[in-house]
PDB file of C-alpha atoms in Angstrom:
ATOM      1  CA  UNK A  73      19.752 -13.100 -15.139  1.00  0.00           C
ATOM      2  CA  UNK A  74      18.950 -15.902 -13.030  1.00  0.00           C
ATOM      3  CA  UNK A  75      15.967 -16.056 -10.661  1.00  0.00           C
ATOM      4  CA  UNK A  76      15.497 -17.286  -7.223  1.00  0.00           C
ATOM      5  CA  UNK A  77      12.372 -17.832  -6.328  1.00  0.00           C
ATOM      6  CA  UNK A  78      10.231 -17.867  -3.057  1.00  0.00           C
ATOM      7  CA  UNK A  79       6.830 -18.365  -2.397  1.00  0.00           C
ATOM      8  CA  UNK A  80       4.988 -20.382  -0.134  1.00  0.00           C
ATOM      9  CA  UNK A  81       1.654 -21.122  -2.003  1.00  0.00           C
ATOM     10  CA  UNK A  82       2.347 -24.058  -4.476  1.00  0.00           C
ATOM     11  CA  UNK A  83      -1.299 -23.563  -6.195  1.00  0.00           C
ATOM     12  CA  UNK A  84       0.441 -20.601  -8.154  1.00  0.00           C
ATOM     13  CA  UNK A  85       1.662 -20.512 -11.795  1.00  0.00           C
ATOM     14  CA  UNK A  86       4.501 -18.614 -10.237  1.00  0.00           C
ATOM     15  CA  UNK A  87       6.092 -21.606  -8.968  1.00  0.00           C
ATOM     16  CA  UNK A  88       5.797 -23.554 -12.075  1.00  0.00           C
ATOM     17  CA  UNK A  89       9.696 -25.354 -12.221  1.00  0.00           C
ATOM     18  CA  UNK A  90       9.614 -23.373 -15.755  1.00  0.00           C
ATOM     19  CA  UNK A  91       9.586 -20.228 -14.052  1.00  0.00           C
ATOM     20  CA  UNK A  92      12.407 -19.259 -12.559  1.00  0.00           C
ATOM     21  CA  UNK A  93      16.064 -21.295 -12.382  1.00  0.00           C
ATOM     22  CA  UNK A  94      15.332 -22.555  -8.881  1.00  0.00           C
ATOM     23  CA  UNK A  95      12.016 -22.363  -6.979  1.00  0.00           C
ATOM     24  CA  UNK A  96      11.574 -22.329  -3.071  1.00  0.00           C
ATOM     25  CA  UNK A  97       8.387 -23.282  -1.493  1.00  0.00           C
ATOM     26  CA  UNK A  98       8.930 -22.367   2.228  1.00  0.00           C
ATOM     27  CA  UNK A  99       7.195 -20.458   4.921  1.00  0.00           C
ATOM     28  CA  UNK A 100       8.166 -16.377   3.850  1.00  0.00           C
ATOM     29  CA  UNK A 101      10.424 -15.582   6.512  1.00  0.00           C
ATOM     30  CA  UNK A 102      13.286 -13.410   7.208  1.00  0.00           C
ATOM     31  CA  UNK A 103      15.469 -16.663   7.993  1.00  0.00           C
ATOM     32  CA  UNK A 104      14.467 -18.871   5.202  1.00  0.00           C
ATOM     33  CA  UNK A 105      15.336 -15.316   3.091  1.00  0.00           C
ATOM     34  CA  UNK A 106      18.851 -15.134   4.964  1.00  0.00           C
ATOM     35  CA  UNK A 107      19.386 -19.322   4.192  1.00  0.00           C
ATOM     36  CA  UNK A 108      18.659 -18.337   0.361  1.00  0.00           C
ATOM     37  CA  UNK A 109      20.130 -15.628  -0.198  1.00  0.00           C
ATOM     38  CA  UNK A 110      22.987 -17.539   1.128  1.00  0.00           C
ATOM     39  CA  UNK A 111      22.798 -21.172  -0.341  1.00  0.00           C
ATOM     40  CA  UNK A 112      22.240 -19.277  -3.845  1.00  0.00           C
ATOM     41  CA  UNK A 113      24.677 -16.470  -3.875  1.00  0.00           C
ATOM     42  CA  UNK A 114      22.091 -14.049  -4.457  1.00  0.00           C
ATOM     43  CA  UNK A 115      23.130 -10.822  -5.892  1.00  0.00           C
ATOM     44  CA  UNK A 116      19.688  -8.942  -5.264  1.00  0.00           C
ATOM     45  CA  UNK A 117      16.072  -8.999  -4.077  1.00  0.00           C
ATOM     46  CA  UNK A 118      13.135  -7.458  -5.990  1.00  0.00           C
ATOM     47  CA  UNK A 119      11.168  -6.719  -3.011  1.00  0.00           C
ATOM     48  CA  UNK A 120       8.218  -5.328  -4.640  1.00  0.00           C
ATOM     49  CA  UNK A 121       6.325  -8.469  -5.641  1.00  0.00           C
ATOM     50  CA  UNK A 122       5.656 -10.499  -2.642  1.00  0.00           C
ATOM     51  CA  UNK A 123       3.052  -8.503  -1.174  1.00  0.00           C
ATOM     52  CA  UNK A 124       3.308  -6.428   1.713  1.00  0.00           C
ATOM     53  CA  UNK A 125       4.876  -9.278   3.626  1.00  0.00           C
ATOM     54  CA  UNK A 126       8.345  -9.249   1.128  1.00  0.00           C
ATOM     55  CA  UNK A 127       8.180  -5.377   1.836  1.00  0.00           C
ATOM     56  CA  UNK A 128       7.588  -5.209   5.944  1.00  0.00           C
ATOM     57  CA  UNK A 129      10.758  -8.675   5.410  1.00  0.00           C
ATOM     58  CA  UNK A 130      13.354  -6.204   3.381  1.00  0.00           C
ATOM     59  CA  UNK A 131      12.434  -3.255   5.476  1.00  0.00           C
ATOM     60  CA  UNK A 132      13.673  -5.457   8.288  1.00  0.00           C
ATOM     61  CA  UNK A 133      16.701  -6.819   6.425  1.00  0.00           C
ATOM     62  CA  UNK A 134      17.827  -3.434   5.637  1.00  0.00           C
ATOM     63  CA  UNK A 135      17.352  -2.048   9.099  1.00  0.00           C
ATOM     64  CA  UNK A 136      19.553  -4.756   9.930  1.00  0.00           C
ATOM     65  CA  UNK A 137      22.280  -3.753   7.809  1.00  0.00           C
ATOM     66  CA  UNK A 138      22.194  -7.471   6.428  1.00  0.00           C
ATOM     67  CA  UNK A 139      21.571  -6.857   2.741  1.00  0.00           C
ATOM     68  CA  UNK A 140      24.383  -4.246   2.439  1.00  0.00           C
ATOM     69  CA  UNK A 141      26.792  -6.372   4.755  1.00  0.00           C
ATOM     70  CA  UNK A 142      26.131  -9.473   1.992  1.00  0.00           C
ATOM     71  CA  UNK A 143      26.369  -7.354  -0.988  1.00  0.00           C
ATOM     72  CA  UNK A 144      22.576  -7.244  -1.559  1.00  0.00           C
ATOM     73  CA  UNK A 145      20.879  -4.779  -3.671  1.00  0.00           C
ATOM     74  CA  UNK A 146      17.356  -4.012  -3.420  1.00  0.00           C
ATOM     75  CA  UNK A 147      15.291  -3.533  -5.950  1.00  0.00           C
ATOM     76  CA  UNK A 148      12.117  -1.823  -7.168  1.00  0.00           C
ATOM     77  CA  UNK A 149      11.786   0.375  -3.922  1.00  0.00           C
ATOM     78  CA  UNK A 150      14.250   1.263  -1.279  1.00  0.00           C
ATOM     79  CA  UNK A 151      13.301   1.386   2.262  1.00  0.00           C
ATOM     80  CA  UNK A 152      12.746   4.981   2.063  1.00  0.00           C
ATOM     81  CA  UNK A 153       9.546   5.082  -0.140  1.00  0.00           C
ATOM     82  CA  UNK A 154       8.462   1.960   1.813  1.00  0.00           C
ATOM     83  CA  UNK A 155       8.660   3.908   4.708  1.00  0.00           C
ATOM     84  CA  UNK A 156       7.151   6.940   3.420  1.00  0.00           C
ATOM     85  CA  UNK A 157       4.505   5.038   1.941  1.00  0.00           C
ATOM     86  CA  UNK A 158       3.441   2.634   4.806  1.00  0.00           C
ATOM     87  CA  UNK A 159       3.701   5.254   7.887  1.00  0.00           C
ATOM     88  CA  UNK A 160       0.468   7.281   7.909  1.00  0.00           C
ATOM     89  CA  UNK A 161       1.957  10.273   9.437  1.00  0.00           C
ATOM     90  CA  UNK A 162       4.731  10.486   7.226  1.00  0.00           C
ATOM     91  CA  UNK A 163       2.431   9.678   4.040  1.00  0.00           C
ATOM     92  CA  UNK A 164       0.273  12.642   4.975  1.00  0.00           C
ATOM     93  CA  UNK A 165       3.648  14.731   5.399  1.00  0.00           C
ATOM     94  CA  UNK A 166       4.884  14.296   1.921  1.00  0.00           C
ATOM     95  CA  UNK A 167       1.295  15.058   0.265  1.00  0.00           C
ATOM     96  CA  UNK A 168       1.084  18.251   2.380  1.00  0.00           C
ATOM     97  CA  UNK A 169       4.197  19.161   0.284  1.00  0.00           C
ATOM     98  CA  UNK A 170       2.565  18.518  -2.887  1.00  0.00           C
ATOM     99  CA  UNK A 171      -0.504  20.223  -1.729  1.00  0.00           C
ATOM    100  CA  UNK A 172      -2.904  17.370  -1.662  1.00  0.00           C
ATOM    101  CA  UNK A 173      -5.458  16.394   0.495  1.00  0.00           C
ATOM    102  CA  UNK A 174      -5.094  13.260   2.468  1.00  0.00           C
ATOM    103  CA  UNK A 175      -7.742  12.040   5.265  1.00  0.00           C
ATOM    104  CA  UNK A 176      -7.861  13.929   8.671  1.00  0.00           C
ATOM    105  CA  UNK A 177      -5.816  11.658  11.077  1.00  0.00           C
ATOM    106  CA  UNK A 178      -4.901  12.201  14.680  1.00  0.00           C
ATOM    107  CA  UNK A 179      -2.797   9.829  16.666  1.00  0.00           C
ATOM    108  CA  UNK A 180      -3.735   8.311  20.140  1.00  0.00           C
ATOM    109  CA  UNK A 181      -1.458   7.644  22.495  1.00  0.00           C
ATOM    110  CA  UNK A 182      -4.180   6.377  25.517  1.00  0.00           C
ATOM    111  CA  UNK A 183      -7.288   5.365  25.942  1.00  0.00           C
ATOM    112  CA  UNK A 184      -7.734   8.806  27.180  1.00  0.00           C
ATOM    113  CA  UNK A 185      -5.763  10.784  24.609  1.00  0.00           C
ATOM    114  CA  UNK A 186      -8.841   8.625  21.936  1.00  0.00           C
ATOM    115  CA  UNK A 187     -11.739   9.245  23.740  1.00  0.00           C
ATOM    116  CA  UNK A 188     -10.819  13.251  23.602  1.00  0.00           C
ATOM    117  CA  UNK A 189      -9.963  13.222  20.085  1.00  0.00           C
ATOM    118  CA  UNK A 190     -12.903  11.300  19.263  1.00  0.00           C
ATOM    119  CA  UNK A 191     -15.589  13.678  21.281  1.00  0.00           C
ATOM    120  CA  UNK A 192     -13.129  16.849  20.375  1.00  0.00           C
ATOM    121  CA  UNK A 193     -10.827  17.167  17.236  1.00  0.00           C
ATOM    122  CA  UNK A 194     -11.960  13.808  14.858  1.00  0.00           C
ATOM    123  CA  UNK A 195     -15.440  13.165  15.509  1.00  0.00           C
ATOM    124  CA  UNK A 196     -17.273  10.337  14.905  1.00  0.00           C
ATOM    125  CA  UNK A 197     -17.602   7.842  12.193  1.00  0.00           C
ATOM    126  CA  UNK A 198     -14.109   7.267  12.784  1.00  0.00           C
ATOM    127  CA  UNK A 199     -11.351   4.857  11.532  1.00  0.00           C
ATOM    128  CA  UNK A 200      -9.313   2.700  13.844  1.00  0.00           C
ATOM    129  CA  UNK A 201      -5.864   2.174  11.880  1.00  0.00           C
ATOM    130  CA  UNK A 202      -2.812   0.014  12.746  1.00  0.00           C
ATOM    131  CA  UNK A 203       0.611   0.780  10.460  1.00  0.00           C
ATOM    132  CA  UNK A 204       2.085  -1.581   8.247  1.00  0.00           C
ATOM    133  CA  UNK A 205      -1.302  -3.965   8.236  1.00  0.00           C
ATOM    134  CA  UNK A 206      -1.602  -6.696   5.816  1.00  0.00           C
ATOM    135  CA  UNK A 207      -5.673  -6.592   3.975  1.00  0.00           C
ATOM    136  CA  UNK A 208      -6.569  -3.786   6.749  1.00  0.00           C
ATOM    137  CA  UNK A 209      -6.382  -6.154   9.447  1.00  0.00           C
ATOM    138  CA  UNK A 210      -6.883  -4.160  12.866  1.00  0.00           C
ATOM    139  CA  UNK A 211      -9.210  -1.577  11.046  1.00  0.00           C
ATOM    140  CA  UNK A 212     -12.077  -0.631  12.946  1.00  0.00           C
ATOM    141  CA  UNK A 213     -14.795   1.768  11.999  1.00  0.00           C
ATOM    142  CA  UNK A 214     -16.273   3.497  15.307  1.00  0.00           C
ATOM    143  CA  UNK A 215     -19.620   5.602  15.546  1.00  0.00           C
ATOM    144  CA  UNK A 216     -20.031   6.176  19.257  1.00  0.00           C
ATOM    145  CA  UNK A 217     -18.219   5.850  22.075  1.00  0.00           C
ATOM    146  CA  UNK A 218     -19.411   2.038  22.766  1.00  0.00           C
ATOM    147  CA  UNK A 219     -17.929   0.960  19.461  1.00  0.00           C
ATOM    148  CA  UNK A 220     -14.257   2.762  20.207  1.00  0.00           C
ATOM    149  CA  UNK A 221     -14.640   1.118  23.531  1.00  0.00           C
ATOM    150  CA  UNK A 222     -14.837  -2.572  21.561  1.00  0.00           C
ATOM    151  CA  UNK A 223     -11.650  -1.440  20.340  1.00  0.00           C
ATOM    152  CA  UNK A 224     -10.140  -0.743  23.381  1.00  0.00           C
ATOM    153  CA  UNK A 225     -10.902  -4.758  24.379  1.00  0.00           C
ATOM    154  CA  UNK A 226      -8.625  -5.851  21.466  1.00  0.00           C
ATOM    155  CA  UNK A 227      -4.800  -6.788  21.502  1.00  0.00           C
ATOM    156  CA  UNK A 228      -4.051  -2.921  20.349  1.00  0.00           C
ATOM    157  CA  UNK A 229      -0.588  -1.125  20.856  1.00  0.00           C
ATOM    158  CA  UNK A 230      -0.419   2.884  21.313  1.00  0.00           C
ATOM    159  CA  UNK A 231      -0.068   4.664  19.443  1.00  0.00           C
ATOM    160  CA  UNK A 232      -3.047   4.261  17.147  1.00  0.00           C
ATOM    161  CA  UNK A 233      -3.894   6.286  13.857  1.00  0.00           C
ATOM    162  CA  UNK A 234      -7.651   7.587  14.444  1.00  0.00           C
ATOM    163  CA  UNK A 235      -9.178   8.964  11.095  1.00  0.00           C
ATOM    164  CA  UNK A 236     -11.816  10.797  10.092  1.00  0.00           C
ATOM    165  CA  UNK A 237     -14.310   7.995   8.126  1.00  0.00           C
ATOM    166  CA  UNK A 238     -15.063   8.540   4.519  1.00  0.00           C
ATOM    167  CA  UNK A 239     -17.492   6.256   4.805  1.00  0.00           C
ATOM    168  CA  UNK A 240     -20.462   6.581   1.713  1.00  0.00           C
ATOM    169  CA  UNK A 241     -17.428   7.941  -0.833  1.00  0.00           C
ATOM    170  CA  UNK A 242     -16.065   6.724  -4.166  1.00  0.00           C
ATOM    171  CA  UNK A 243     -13.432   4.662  -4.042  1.00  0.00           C
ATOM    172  CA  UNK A 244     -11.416   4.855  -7.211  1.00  0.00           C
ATOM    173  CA  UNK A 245      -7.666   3.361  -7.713  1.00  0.00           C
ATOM    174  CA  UNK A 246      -4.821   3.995 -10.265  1.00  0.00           C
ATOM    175  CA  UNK A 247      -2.380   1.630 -11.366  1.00  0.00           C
ATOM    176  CA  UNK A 248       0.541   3.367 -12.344  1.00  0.00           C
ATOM    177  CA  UNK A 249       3.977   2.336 -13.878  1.00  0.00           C
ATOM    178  CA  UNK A 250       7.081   4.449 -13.647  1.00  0.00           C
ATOM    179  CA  UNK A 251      10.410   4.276 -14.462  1.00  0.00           C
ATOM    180  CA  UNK A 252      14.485   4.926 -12.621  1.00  0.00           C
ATOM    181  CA  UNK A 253      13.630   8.565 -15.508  1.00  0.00           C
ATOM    182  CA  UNK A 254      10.602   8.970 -13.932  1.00  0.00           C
ATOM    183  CA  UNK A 255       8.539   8.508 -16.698  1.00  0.00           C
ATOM    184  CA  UNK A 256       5.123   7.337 -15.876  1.00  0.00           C
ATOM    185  CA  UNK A 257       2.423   5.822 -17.399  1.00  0.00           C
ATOM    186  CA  UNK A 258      -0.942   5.238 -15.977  1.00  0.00           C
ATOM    187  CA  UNK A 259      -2.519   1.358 -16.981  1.00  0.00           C
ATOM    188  CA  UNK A 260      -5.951   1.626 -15.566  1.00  0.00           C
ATOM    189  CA  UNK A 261      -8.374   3.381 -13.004  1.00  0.00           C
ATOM    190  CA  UNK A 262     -10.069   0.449 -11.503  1.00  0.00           C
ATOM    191  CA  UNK A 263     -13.731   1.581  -9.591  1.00  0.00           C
ATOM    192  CA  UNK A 264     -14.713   0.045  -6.493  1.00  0.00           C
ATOM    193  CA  UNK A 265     -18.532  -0.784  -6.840  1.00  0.00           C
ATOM    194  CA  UNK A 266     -19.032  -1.082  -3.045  1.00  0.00           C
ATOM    195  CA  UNK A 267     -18.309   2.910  -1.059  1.00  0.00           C
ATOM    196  CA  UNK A 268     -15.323   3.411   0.924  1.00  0.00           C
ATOM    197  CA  UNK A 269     -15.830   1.983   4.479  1.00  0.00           C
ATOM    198  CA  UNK A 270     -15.743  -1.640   2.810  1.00  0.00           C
ATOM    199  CA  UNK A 271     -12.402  -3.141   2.685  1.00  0.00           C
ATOM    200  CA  UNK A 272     -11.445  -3.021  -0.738  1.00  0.00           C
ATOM    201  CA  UNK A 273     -10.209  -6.612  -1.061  1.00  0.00           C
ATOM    202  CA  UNK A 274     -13.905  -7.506  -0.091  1.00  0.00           C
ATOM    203  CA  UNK A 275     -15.228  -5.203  -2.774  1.00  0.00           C
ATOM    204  CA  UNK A 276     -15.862  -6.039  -6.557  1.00  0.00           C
ATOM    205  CA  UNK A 277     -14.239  -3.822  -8.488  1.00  0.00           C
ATOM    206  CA  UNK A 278     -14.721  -3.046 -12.325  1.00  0.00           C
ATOM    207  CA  UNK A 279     -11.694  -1.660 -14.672  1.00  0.00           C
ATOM    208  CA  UNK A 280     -11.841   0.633 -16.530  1.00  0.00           C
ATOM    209  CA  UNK A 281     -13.877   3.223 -13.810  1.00  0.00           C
ATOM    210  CA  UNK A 282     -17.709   4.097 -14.912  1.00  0.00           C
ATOM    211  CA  UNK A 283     -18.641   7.183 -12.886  1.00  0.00           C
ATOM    212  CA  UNK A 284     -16.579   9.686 -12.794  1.00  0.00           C
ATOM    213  CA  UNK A 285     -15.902  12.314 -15.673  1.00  0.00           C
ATOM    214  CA  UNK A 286     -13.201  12.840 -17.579  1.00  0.00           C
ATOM    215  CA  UNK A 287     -12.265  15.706 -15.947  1.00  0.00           C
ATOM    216  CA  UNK A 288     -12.123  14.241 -12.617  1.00  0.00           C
ATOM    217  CA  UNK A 289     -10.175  11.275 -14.253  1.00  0.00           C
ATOM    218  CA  UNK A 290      -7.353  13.491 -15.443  1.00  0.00           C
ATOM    219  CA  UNK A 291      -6.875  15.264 -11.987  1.00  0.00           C
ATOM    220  CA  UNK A 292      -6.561  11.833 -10.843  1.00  0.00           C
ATOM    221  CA  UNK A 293      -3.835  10.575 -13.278  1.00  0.00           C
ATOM    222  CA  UNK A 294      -1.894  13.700 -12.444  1.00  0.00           C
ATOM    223  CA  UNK A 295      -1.796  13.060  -8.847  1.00  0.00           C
ATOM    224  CA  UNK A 296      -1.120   9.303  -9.384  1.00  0.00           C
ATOM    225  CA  UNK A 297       2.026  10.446 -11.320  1.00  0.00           C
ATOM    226  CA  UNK A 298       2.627  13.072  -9.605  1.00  0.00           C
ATOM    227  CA  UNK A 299       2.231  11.238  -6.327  1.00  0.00           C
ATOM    228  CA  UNK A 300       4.584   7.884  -7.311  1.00  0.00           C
ATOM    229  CA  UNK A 301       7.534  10.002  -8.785  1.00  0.00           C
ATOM    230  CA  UNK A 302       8.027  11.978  -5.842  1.00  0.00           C
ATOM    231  CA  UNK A 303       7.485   9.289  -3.081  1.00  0.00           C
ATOM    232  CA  UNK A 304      10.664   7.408  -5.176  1.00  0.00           C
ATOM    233  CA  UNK A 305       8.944   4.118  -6.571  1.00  0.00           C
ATOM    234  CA  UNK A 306      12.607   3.461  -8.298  1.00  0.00           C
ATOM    235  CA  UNK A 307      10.954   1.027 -10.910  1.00  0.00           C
ATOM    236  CA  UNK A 308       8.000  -0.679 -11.908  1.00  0.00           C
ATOM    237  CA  UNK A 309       4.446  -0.843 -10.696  1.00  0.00           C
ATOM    238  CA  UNK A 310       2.333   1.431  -7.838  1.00  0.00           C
ATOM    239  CA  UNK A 311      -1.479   1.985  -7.169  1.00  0.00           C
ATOM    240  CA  UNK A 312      -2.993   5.222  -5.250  1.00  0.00           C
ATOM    241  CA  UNK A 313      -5.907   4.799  -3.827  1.00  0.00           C
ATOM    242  CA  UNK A 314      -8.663   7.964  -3.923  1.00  0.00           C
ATOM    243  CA  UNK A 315     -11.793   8.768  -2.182  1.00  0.00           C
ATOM    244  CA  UNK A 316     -14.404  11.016  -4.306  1.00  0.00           C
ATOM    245  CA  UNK A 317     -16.855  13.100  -2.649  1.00  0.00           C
ATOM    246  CA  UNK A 318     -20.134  11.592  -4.757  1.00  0.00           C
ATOM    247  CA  UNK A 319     -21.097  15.345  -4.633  1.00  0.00           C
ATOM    248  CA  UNK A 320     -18.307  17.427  -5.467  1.00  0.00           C
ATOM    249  CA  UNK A 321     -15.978  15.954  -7.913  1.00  0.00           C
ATOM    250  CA  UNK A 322     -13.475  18.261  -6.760  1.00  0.00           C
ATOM    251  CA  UNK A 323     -13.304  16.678  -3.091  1.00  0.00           C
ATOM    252  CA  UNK A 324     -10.431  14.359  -3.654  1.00  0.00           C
ATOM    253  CA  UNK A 325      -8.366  12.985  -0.843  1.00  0.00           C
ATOM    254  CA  UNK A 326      -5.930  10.023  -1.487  1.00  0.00           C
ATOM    255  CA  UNK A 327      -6.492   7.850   1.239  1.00  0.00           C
ATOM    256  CA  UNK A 328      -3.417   5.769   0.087  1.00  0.00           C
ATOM    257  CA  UNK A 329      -0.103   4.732  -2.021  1.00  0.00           C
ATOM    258  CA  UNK A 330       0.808   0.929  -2.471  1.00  0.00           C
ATOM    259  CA  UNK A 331       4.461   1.114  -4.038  1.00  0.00           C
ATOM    260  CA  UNK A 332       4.424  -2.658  -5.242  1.00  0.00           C
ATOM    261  CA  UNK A 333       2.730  -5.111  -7.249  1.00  0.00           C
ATOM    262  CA  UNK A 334      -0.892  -5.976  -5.418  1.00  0.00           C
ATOM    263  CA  UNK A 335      -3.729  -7.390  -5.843  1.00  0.00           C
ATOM    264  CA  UNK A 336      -5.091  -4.447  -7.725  1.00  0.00           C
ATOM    265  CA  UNK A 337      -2.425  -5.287 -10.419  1.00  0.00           C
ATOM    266  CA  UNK A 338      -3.304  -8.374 -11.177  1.00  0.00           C
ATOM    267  CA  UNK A 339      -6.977  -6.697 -11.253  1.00  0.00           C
ATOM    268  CA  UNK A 340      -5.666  -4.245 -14.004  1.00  0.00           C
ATOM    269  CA  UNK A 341      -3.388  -6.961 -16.013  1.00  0.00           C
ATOM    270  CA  UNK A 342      -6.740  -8.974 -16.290  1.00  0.00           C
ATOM    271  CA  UNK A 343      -8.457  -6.083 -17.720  1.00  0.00           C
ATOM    272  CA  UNK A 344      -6.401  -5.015 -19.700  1.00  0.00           C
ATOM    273  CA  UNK A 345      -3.852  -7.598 -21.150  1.00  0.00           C
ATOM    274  CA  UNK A 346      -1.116  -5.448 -20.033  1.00  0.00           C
ATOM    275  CA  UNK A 347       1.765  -7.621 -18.407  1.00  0.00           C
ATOM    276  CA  UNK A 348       2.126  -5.514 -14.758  1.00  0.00           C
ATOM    277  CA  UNK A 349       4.460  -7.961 -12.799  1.00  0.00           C
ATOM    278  CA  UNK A 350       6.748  -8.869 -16.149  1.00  0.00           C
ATOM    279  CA  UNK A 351       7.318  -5.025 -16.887  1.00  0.00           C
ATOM    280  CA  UNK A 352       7.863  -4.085 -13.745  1.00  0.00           C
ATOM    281  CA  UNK A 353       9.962  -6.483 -13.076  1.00  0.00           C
ATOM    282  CA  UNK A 354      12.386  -5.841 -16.398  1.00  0.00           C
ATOM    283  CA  UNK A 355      12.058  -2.067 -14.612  1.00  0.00           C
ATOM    284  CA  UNK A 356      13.329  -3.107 -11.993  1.00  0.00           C
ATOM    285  CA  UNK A 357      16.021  -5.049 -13.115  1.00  0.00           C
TER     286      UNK A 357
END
């Protein structure tokens, strides 16, 4: 197997010429993608370790039709657990299935239609959510109506995702592995020292978690699994995101699933020495 490889920050070990059998250091975009793919004959993409900017890219190649019309294959996860994953609503849809809890969320389609919810069906603290957001950019956390007002000033396009805030609770992840036979394996529950309502890539975060019991660890794992097989993740690395209730164990929503390398996996391979990125990547392949 020979591997392409694009990434636009130089100060990486990544692009180390030793790497891969040609390295690209351009600006990630769909047309230096199309040039690539292209120039080197590429026969598929792995799309799940570039971040959520290589996923939102391949969604848009696929939607496209370009991938299939060039003989592209795409690897690691296919649009449809992308989709699943990344769209709110339809996240929330699939864990109704399984009979999990995710947050409350409404969505607004006005100014109006927010200000009811808000005083109505949500109440306040509240979460402001955009889909598909790279590091939670356009989240907002709103306790009155002067604060949801702020948000109203900013560049925001209907409609928006308004969620109940878990502000206070544990924030717990999982990294999880699983395979095209759906067997799964869970690497490590990383524990975010800072509550939800901080942004988790502004939290510290200690692996393996310290403050919740074993019991409440296992229910986790099970969901995790349970959670990453049926939203698809076709090979290699994931990472659900809980909040805990800090006074019933038993109060478990999952606010999220990642289906992708992150930054949490690096996290995990750090703490643990296990090789996230290279096995998912054989996985994959």
């Amino acid at each position: 197997v020979e591997v392409v490889l694009l990434n636009s920050n130089p100060a990486t070990i990544m692009t180390d010429p030793e790497m891969a059998y040609r390295t690209y250091i351009e600006p990630i975009t769909k047309e230096n993608i199309k040039k690539i793919i292209e120039k080197e004959n590429v026969d598929a993409v792995l799309s799940t370790m570039g971040g959520q900017t290589a996923l939102n890219i391949c969604v848009d190649l696929e939607k496209e039709n370009y991938l299939q019309s060039n003989g592209v294959d795409l690897l690691g996860a296919n649009v449809d657990t992308i989709e699943k994953t990344e769209d709110r609503d339809l996240f929330a849809k699939e864990l109704d299935t399984l009979g999990y809890q995710t947050g409350k969320r409404f969505k607004a389609k006005s100014e109006e239609h927010a200000l009811e919810l808000a005083k109505e069906t949500v109440h306040y603290p509240l979460i402001i959510r955009r889909d598909f957001a790279l590091g939670g950019k356009g989240a907002a956390l709103v306790y009155n109506d002067a604060d949801l007002d702020e948000v109203f000033k900013t560049d925001i396009k209907y409609p928006i995702t308004m969620e109940k805030s878990l502000v206070g609770w544990k924030e717990i992840e999982l990294e999880v592995m699983v395979d095209k036979n759906k067997n799964g394996v869970i690497i490590c529950a990383i524990e975010n020292i800072d509550p939800c309502g901080i942004h988790t890539g502004d939290s510290i975060t200690v692996a393996p978690a310290q403050t919740i019991s074993d019991r409440c660890y296992r229910k986790l794992r099970d969901i995790s699994l349970n959670v990453a097989k049926h939203m698809g993740v076709v090979a290699g690395g994931a990472n659900v995101q809980f909040a805990i209730n800090p006074n019933n164990e038993d109060d478990i929503i999952v606010i999220e699933m990642i289906p992708r390398v992150s930054r949490s996996s690096a996290l995990a391979s750090k703490a643990t020495g296990y090789p996230i990125a290279k096995i998912s990547a054989l996985l994959a392949v």
